[in-house]
mmCIF file of C-alpha atoms in Angstrom:
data_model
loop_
_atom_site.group_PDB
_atom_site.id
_atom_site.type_symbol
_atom_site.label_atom_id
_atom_site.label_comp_id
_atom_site.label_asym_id
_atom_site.label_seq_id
_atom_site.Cartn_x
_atom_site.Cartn_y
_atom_site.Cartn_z
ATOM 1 C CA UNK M 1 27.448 -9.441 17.924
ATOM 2 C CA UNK M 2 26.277 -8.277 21.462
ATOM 3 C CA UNK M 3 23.374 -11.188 21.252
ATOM 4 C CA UNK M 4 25.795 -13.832 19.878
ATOM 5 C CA UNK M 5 27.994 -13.269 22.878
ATOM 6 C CA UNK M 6 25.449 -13.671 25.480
ATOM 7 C CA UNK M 7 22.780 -16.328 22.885
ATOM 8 C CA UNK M 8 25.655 -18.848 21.442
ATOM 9 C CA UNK M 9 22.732 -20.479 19.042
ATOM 10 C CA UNK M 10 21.054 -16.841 18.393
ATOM 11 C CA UNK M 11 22.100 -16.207 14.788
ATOM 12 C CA UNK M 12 24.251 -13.282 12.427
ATOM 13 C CA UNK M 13 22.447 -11.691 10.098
ATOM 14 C CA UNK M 14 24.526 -9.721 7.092
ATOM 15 C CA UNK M 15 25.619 -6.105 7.581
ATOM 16 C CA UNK M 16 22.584 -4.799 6.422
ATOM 17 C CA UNK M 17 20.739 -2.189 8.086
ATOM 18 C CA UNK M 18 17.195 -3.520 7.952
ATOM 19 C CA UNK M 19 15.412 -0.803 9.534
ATOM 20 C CA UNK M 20 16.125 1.351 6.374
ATOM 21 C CA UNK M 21 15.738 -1.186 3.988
ATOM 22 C CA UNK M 22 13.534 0.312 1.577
ATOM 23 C CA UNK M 23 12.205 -1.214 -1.966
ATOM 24 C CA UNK M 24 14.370 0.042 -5.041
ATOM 25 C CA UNK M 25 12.658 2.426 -6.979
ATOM 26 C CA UNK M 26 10.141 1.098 -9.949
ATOM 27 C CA UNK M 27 10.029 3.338 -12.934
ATOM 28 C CA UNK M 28 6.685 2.993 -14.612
ATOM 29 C CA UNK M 29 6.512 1.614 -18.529
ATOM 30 C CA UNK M 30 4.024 2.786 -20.915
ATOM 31 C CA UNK M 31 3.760 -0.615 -22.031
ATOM 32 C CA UNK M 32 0.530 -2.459 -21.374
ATOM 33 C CA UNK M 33 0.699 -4.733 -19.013
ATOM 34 C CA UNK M 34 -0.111 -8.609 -19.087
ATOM 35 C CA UNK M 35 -3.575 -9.908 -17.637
ATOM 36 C CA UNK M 36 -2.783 -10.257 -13.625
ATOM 37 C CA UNK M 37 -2.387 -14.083 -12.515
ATOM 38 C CA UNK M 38 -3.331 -15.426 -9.125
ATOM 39 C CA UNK M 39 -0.647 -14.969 -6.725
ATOM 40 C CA UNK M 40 -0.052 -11.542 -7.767
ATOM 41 C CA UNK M 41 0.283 -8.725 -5.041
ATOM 42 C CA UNK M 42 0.444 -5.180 -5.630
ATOM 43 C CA UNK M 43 1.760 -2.375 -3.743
ATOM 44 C CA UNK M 44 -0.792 0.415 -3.090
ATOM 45 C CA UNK M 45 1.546 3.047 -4.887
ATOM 46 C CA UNK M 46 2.194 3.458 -8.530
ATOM 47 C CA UNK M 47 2.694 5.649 -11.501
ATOM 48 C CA UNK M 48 1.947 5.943 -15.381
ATOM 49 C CA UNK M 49 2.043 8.625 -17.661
ATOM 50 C CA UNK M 50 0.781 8.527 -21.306
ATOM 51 C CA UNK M 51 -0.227 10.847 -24.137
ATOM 52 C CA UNK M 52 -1.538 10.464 -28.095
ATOM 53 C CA UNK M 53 -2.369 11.800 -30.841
ATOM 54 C CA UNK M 54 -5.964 11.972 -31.518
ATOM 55 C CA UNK M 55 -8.674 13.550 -33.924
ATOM 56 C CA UNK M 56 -9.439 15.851 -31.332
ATOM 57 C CA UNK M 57 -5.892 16.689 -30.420
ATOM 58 C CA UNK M 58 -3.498 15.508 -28.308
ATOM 59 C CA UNK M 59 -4.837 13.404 -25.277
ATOM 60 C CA UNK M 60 -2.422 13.575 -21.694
ATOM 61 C CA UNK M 61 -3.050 11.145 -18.687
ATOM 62 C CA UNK M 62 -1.744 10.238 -15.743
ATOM 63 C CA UNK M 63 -2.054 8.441 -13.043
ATOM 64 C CA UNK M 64 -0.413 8.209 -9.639
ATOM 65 C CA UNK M 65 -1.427 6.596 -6.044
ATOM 66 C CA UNK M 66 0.121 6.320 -2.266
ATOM 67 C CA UNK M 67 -1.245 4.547 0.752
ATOM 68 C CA UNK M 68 -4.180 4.921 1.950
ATOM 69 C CA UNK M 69 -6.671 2.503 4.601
ATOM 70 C CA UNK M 70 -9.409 2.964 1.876
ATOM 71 C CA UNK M 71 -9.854 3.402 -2.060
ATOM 72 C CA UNK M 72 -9.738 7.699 -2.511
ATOM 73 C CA UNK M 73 -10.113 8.906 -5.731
ATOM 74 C CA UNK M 74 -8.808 12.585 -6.602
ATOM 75 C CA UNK M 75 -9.486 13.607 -10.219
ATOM 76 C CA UNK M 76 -7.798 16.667 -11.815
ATOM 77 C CA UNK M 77 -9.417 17.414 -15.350
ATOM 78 C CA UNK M 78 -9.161 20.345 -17.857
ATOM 79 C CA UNK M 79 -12.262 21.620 -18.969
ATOM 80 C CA UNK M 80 -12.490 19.852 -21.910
ATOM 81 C CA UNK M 81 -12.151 16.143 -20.252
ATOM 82 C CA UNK M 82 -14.774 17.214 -17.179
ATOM 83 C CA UNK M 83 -17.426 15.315 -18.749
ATOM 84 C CA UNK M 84 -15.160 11.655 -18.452
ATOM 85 C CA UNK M 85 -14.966 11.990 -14.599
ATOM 86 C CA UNK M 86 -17.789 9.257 -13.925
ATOM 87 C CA UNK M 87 -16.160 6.798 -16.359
ATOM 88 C CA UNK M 88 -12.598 7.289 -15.588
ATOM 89 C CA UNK M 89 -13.670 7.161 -12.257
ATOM 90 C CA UNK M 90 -15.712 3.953 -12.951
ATOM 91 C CA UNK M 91 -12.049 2.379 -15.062
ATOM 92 C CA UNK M 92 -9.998 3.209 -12.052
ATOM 93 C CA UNK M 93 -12.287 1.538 -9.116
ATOM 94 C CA UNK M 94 -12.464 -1.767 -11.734
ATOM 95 C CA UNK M 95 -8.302 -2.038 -11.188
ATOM 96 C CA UNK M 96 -7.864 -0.297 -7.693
ATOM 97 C CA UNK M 97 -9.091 -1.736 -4.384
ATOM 98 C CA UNK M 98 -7.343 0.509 -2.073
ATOM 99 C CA UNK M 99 -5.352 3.487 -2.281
ATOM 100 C CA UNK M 100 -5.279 7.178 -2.732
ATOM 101 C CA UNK M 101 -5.552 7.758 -6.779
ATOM 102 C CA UNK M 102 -4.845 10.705 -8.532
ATOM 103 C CA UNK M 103 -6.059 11.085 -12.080
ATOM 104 C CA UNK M 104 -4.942 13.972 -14.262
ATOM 105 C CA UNK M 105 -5.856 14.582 -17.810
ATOM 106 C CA UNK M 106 -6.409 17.206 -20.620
ATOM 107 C CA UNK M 107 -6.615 17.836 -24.141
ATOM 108 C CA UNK M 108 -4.850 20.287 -26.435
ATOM 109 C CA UNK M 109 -6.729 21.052 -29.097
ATOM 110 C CA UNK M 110 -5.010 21.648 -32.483
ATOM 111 C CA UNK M 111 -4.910 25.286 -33.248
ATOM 112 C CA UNK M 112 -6.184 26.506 -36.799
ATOM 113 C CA UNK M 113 -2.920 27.376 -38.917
ATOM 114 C CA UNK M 114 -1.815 31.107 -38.641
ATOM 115 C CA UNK M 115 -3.453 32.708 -42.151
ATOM 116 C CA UNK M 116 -4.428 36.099 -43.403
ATOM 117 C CA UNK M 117 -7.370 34.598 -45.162
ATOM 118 C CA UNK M 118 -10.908 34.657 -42.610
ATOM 119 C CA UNK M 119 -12.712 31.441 -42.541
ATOM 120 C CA UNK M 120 -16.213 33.130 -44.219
ATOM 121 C CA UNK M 121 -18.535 30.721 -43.308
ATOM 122 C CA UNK M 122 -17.608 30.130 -40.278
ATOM 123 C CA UNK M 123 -17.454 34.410 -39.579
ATOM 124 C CA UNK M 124 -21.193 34.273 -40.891
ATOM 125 C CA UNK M 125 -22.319 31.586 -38.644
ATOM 126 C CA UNK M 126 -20.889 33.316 -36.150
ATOM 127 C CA UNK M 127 -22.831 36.608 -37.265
ATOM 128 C CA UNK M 128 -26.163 34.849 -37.529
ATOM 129 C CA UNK M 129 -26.164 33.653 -34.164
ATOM 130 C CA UNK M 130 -25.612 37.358 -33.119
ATOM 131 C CA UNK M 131 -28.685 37.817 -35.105
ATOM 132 C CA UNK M 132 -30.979 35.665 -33.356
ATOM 133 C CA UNK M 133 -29.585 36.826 -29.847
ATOM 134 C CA UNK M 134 -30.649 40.474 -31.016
ATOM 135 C CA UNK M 135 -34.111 39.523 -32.252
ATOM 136 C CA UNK M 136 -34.756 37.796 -28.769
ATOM 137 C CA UNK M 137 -33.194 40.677 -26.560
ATOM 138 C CA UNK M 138 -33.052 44.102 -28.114
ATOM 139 C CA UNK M 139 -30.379 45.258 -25.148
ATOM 140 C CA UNK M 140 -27.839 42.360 -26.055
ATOM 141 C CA UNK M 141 -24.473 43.990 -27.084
ATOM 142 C CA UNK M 142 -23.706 43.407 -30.666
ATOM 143 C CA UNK M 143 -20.249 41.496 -30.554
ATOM 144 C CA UNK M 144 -16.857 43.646 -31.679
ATOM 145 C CA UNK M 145 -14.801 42.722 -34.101
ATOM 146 C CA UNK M 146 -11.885 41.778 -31.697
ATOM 147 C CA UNK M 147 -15.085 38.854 -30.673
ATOM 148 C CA UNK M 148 -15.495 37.826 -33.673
ATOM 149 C CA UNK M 149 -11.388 37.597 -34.426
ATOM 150 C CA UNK M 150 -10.918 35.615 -30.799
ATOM 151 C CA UNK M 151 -14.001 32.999 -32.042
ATOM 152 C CA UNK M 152 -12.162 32.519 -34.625
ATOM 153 C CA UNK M 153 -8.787 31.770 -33.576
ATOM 154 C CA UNK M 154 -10.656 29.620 -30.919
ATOM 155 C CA UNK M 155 -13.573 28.080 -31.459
ATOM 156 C CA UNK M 156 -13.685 25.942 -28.334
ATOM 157 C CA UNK M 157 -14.922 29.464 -27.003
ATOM 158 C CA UNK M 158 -16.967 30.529 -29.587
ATOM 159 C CA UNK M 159 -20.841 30.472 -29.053
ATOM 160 C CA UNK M 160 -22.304 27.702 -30.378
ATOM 161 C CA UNK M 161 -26.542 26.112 -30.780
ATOM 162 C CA UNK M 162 -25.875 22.897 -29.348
ATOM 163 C CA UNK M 163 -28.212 21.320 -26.939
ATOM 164 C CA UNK M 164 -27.696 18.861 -24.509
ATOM 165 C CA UNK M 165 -27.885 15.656 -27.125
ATOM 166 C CA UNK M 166 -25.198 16.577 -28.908
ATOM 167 C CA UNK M 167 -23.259 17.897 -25.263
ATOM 168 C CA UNK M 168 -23.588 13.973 -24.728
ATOM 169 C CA UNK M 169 -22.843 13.227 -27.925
ATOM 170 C CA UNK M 170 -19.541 15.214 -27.355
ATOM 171 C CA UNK M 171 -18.577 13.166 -24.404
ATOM 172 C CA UNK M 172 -19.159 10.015 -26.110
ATOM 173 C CA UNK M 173 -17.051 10.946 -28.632
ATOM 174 C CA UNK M 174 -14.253 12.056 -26.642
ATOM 175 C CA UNK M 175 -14.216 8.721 -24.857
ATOM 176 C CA UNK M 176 -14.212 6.988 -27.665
ATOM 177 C CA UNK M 177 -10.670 8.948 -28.351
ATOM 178 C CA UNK M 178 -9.653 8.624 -24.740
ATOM 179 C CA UNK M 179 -10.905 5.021 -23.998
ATOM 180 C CA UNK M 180 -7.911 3.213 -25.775
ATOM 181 C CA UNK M 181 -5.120 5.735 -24.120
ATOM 182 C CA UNK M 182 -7.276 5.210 -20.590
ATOM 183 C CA UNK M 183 -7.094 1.283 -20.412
ATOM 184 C CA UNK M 184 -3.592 1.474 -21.127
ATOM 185 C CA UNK M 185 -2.744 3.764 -18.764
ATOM 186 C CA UNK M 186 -4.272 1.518 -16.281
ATOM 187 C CA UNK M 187 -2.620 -1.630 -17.585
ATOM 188 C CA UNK M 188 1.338 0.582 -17.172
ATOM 189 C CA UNK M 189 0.221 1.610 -13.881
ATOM 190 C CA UNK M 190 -0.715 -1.748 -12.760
ATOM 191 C CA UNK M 191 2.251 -3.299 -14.079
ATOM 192 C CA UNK M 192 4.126 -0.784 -11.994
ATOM 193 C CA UNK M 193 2.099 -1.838 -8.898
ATOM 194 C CA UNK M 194 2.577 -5.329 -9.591
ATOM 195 C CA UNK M 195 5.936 -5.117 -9.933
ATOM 196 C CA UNK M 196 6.634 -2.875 -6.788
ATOM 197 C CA UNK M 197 4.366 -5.234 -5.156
ATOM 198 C CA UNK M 198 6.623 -8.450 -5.881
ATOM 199 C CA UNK M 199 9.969 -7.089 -4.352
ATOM 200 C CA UNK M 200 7.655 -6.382 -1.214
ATOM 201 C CA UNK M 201 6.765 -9.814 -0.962
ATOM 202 C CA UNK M 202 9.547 -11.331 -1.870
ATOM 203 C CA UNK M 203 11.353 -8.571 1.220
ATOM 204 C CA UNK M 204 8.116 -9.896 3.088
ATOM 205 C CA UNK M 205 9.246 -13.689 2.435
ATOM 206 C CA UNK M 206 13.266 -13.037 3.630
ATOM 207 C CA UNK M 207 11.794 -11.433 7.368
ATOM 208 C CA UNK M 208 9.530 -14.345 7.913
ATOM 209 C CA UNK M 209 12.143 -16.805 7.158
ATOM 210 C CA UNK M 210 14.627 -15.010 9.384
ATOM 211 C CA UNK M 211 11.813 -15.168 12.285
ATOM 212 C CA UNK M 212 11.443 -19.185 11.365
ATOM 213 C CA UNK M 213 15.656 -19.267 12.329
ATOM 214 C CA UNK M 214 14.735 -17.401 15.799
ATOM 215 C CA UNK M 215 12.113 -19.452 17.099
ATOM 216 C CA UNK M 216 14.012 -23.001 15.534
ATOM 217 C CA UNK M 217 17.237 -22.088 16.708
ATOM 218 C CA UNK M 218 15.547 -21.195 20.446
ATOM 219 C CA UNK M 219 13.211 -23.803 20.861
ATOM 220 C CA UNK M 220 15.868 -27.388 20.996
ATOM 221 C CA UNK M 221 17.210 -25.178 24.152
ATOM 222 C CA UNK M 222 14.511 -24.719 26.057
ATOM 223 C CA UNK M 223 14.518 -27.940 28.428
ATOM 224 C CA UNK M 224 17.755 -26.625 29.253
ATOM 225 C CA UNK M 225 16.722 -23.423 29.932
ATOM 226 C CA UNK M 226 14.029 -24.693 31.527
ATOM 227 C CA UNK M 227 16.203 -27.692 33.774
ATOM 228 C CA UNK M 228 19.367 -24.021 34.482
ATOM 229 C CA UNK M 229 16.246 -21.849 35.682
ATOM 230 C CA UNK M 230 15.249 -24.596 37.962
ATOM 231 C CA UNK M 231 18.069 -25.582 39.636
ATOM 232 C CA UNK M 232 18.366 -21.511 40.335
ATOM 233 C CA UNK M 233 15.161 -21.347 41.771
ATOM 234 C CA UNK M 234 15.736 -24.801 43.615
ATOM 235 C CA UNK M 235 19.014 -23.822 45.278
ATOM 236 C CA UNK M 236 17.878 -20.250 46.373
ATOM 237 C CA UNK M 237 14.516 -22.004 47.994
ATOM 238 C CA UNK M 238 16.586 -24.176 49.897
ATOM 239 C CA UNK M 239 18.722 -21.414 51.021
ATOM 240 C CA UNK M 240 15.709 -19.769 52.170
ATOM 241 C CA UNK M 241 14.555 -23.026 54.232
ATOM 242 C CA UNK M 242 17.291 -23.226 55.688
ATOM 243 C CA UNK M 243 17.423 -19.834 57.475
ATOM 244 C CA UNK M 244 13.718 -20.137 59.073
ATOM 245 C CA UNK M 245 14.214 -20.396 62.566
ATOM 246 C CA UNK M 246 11.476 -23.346 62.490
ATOM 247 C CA UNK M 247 12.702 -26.674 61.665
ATOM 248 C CA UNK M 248 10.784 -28.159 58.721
ATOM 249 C CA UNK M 249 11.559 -32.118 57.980
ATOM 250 C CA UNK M 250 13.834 -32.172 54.686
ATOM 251 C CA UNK M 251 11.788 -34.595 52.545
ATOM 252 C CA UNK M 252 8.587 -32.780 52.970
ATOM 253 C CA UNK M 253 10.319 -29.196 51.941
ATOM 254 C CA UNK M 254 11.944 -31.034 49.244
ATOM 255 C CA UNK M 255 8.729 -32.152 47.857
ATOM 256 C CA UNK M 256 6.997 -29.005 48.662
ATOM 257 C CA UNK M 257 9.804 -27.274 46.948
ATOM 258 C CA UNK M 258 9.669 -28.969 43.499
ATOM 259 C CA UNK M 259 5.970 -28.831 43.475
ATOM 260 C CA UNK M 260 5.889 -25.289 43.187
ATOM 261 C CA UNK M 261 8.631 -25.067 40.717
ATOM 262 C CA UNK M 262 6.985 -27.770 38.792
ATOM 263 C CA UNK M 263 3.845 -24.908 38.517
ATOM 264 C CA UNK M 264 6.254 -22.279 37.701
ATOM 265 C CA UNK M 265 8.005 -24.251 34.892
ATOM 266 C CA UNK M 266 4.470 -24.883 33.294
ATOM 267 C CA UNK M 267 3.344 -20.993 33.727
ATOM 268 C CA UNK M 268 6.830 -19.798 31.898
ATOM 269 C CA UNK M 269 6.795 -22.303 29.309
ATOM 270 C CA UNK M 270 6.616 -20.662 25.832
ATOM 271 C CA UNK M 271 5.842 -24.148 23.666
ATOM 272 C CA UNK M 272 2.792 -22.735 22.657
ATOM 273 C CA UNK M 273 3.943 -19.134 21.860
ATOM 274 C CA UNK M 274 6.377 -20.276 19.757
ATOM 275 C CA UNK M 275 3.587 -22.522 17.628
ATOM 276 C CA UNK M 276 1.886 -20.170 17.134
ATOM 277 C CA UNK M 277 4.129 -17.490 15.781
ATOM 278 C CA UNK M 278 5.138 -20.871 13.706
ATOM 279 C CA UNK M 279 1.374 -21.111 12.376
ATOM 280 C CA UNK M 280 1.144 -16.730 11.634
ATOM 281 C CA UNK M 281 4.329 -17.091 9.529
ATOM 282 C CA UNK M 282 2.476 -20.128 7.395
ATOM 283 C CA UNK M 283 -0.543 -17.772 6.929
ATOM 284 C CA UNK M 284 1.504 -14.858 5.884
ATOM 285 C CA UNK M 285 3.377 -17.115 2.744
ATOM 286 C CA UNK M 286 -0.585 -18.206 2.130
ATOM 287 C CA UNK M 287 -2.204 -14.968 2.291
ATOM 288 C CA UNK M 288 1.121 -13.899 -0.538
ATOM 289 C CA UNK M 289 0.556 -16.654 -2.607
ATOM 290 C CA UNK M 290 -3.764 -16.378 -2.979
ATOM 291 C CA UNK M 291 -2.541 -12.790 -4.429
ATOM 292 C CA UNK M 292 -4.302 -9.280 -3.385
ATOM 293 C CA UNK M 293 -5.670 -8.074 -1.650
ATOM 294 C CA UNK M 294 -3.803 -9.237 1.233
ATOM 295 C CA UNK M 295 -3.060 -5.935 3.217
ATOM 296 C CA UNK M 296 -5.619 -5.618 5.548
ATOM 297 C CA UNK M 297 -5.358 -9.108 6.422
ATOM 298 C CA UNK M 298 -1.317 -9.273 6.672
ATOM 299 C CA UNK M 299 -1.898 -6.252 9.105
ATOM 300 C CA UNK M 300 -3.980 -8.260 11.385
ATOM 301 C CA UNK M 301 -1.688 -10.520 11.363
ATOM 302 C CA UNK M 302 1.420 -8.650 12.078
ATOM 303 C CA UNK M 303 -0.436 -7.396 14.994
ATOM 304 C CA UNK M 304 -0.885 -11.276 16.533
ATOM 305 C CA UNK M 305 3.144 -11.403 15.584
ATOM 306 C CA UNK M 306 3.712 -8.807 18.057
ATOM 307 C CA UNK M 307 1.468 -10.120 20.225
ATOM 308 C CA UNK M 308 2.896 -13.488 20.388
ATOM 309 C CA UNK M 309 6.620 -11.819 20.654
ATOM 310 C CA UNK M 310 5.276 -9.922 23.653
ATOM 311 C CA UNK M 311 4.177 -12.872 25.258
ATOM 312 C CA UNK M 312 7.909 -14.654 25.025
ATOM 313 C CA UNK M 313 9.019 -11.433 26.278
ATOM 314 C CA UNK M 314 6.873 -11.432 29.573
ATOM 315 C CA UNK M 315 7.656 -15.554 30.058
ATOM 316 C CA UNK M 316 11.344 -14.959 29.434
ATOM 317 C CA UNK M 317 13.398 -17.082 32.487
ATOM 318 C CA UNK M 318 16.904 -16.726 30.447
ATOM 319 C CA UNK M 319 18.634 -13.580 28.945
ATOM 320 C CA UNK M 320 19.299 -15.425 25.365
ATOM 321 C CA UNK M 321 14.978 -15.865 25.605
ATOM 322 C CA UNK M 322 14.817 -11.925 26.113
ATOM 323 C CA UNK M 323 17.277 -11.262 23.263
ATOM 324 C CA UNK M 324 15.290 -13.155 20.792
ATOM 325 C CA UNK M 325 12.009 -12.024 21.626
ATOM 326 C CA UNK M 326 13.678 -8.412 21.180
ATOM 327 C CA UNK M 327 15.094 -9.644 17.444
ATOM 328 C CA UNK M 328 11.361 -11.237 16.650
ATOM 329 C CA UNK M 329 9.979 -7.808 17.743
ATOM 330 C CA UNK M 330 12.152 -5.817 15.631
ATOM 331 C CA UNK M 331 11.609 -8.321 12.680
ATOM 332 C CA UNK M 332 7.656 -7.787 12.831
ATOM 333 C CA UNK M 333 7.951 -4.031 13.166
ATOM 334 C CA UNK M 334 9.721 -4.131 9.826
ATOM 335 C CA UNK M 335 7.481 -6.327 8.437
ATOM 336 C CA UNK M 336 4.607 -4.001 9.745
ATOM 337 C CA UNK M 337 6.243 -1.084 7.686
ATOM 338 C CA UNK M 338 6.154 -2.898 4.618
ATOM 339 C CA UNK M 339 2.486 -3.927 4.965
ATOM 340 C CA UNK M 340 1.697 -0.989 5.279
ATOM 341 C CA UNK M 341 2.205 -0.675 0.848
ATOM 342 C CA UNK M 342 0.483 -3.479 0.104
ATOM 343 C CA UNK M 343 -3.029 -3.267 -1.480
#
């Protein structure tokens, strides 16, 4: 109200505290999420959390990101998953350009059914192995028979013969479990970022319009800005003639006089400044619409925002110029905060 008293034209935004506007929370879906369009901007943070039922027991993944200037992946695997890390790691750079990623996932195995009865031929496996250990290295401990109980009740921790083949063969077929329950993981989690990413826009959209009001609302009023500024200047020059104790002819001051406020006009004019800002705010709604990633570039351009508000700032000959160079500043600030999400 301060601005409108002093700015007649400067306009009222509604009672809404913009500085701590923030984006209303997203909660992820498990659904999977429809192929991405052009046009379609993501924020850089997201979440999605899903878990099955497999052969191999039950499969738990999630996924979560924040901002970050570059693409960071974190990974944190039980022992089991370990061998996935290069392919969930090559699933996750395929959908995320930027961002700081954390991947979590394990598998529960199913747990033989409590019984009195031992599983025999799985005891003498066990037991010929401990053979063949002894026959290579007479001082190997034979094992107990609390060993032999615990490989039982666990045979994820039993000794086994395998080789590296079928160590691969393993992780292929624990990807082949994992692969479906993976991609759609990825599809929630960019459905989340998409849709986080489309109230930033559209927040994105509102600011730049309200900046469009600024500079259209200021600029019919600068020749009269201009035409009040000079007439102050004029008078106070003359003033100033007047009191040399030399006598200068009238018309030559005169002339003199408007020539240098003529220059002075020209040097504070802010025409140009206002363009300009005119021609960011197109490239903003352009860089939006093509889709991401646009955060880098929207940051670059929030930066020639400011840049351009500074520059109305340091030409200002008027108070109701100063105030709305101080509302585009604050405007582009807020904008700058909300880049700062966007992939």
């Amino acid at each position: 109200m301060i601005l409108q008293a002093r700015f007649p034209f400067f306009p009222v935004f509604p009672d809404t505290d913009m500085s701590t506007q923030s984006t209303p929370p997203v909660t992820a879906t498990t659904n999977p999420a429809p192929a991405a369009t052009p046009g379609t901007v993501n924020s850089m943070t997201g979440y999605a959390h899903q878990s099955a039922d497999t052969p191999l027991g039950r499969l738990d993944i999630e996924i979560r990101a924040v901002n970050s200037r570059f693409t960071d992946l974190h990974f944190r695997l039980a022992d089991e998953c370990r061998l996935l890390e290069p392919r969930l790691r090559s699933a996750i750079t395929a959908t995320v350009r930027r961002g700081k990623v954390e991947c979590r996932m394990s598998l529960q195995r199913p747990r033989p059914d409590s019984t009195d009865a031992l599983n025999l031929e799985r005891l003498a496996h066990y037991v010929e192995l401990s053979r063949q250990i002894r026959l290579v290295d007479d001082s190997a401990r034979p094992p107990s028979v609390a060993d032999y109980l615990r490989w039982l009740q666990t045979p994820e921790h039993a000794p086994t013969a395998g080789d590296a083949t079928s160590q691969a063969l393993d992780a292929d077929t624990l990807w082949q479990h994992a692969e479906p329950l993976v991609q759609s993981c990825l599809q929630a989690f960019q459905a989340n970022r998409a849709q986080e990413g489309a109230q930033l826009a559209r927040i994105l959209r509102e600011q730049g319009s309200r900046m469009r009001t600024l500079a259209g609302q200021l600029r019919p009023h600068l020749p009269e800005l201009h035409a009040a500024a000079e007439a102050r200047l004029l008078e106070r020059l003359q003033k100033a003639v007047q009191d040399l104790p030399v006598s200068i002819p009238a018309d030559e001051t005169l002339a003199r006089v408007r020539q240098e406020i003529s220059l002075l006009s020209l040097k504070d004019d802010i025409t140009e400044e206002l363009d300009r800002l005119d021609t960011h705010l197109q490239a903003i709604d352009d860089a939006l619409a093509a889709g991401s990633p646009v955060g880098k570039r929207l940051d670059f351009l929030m930066q020639e925002l400011n840049r351009e508000a500074n520059t109305i700032a340091s030409k200002s000959i008027a108070l109701s110029i100063t105030d709305t160079a101080l509302a585009l500043k604050l405007l582009i600030e807020q904008l700058r905060e909300q880049v700062q999400n966007l992939e």
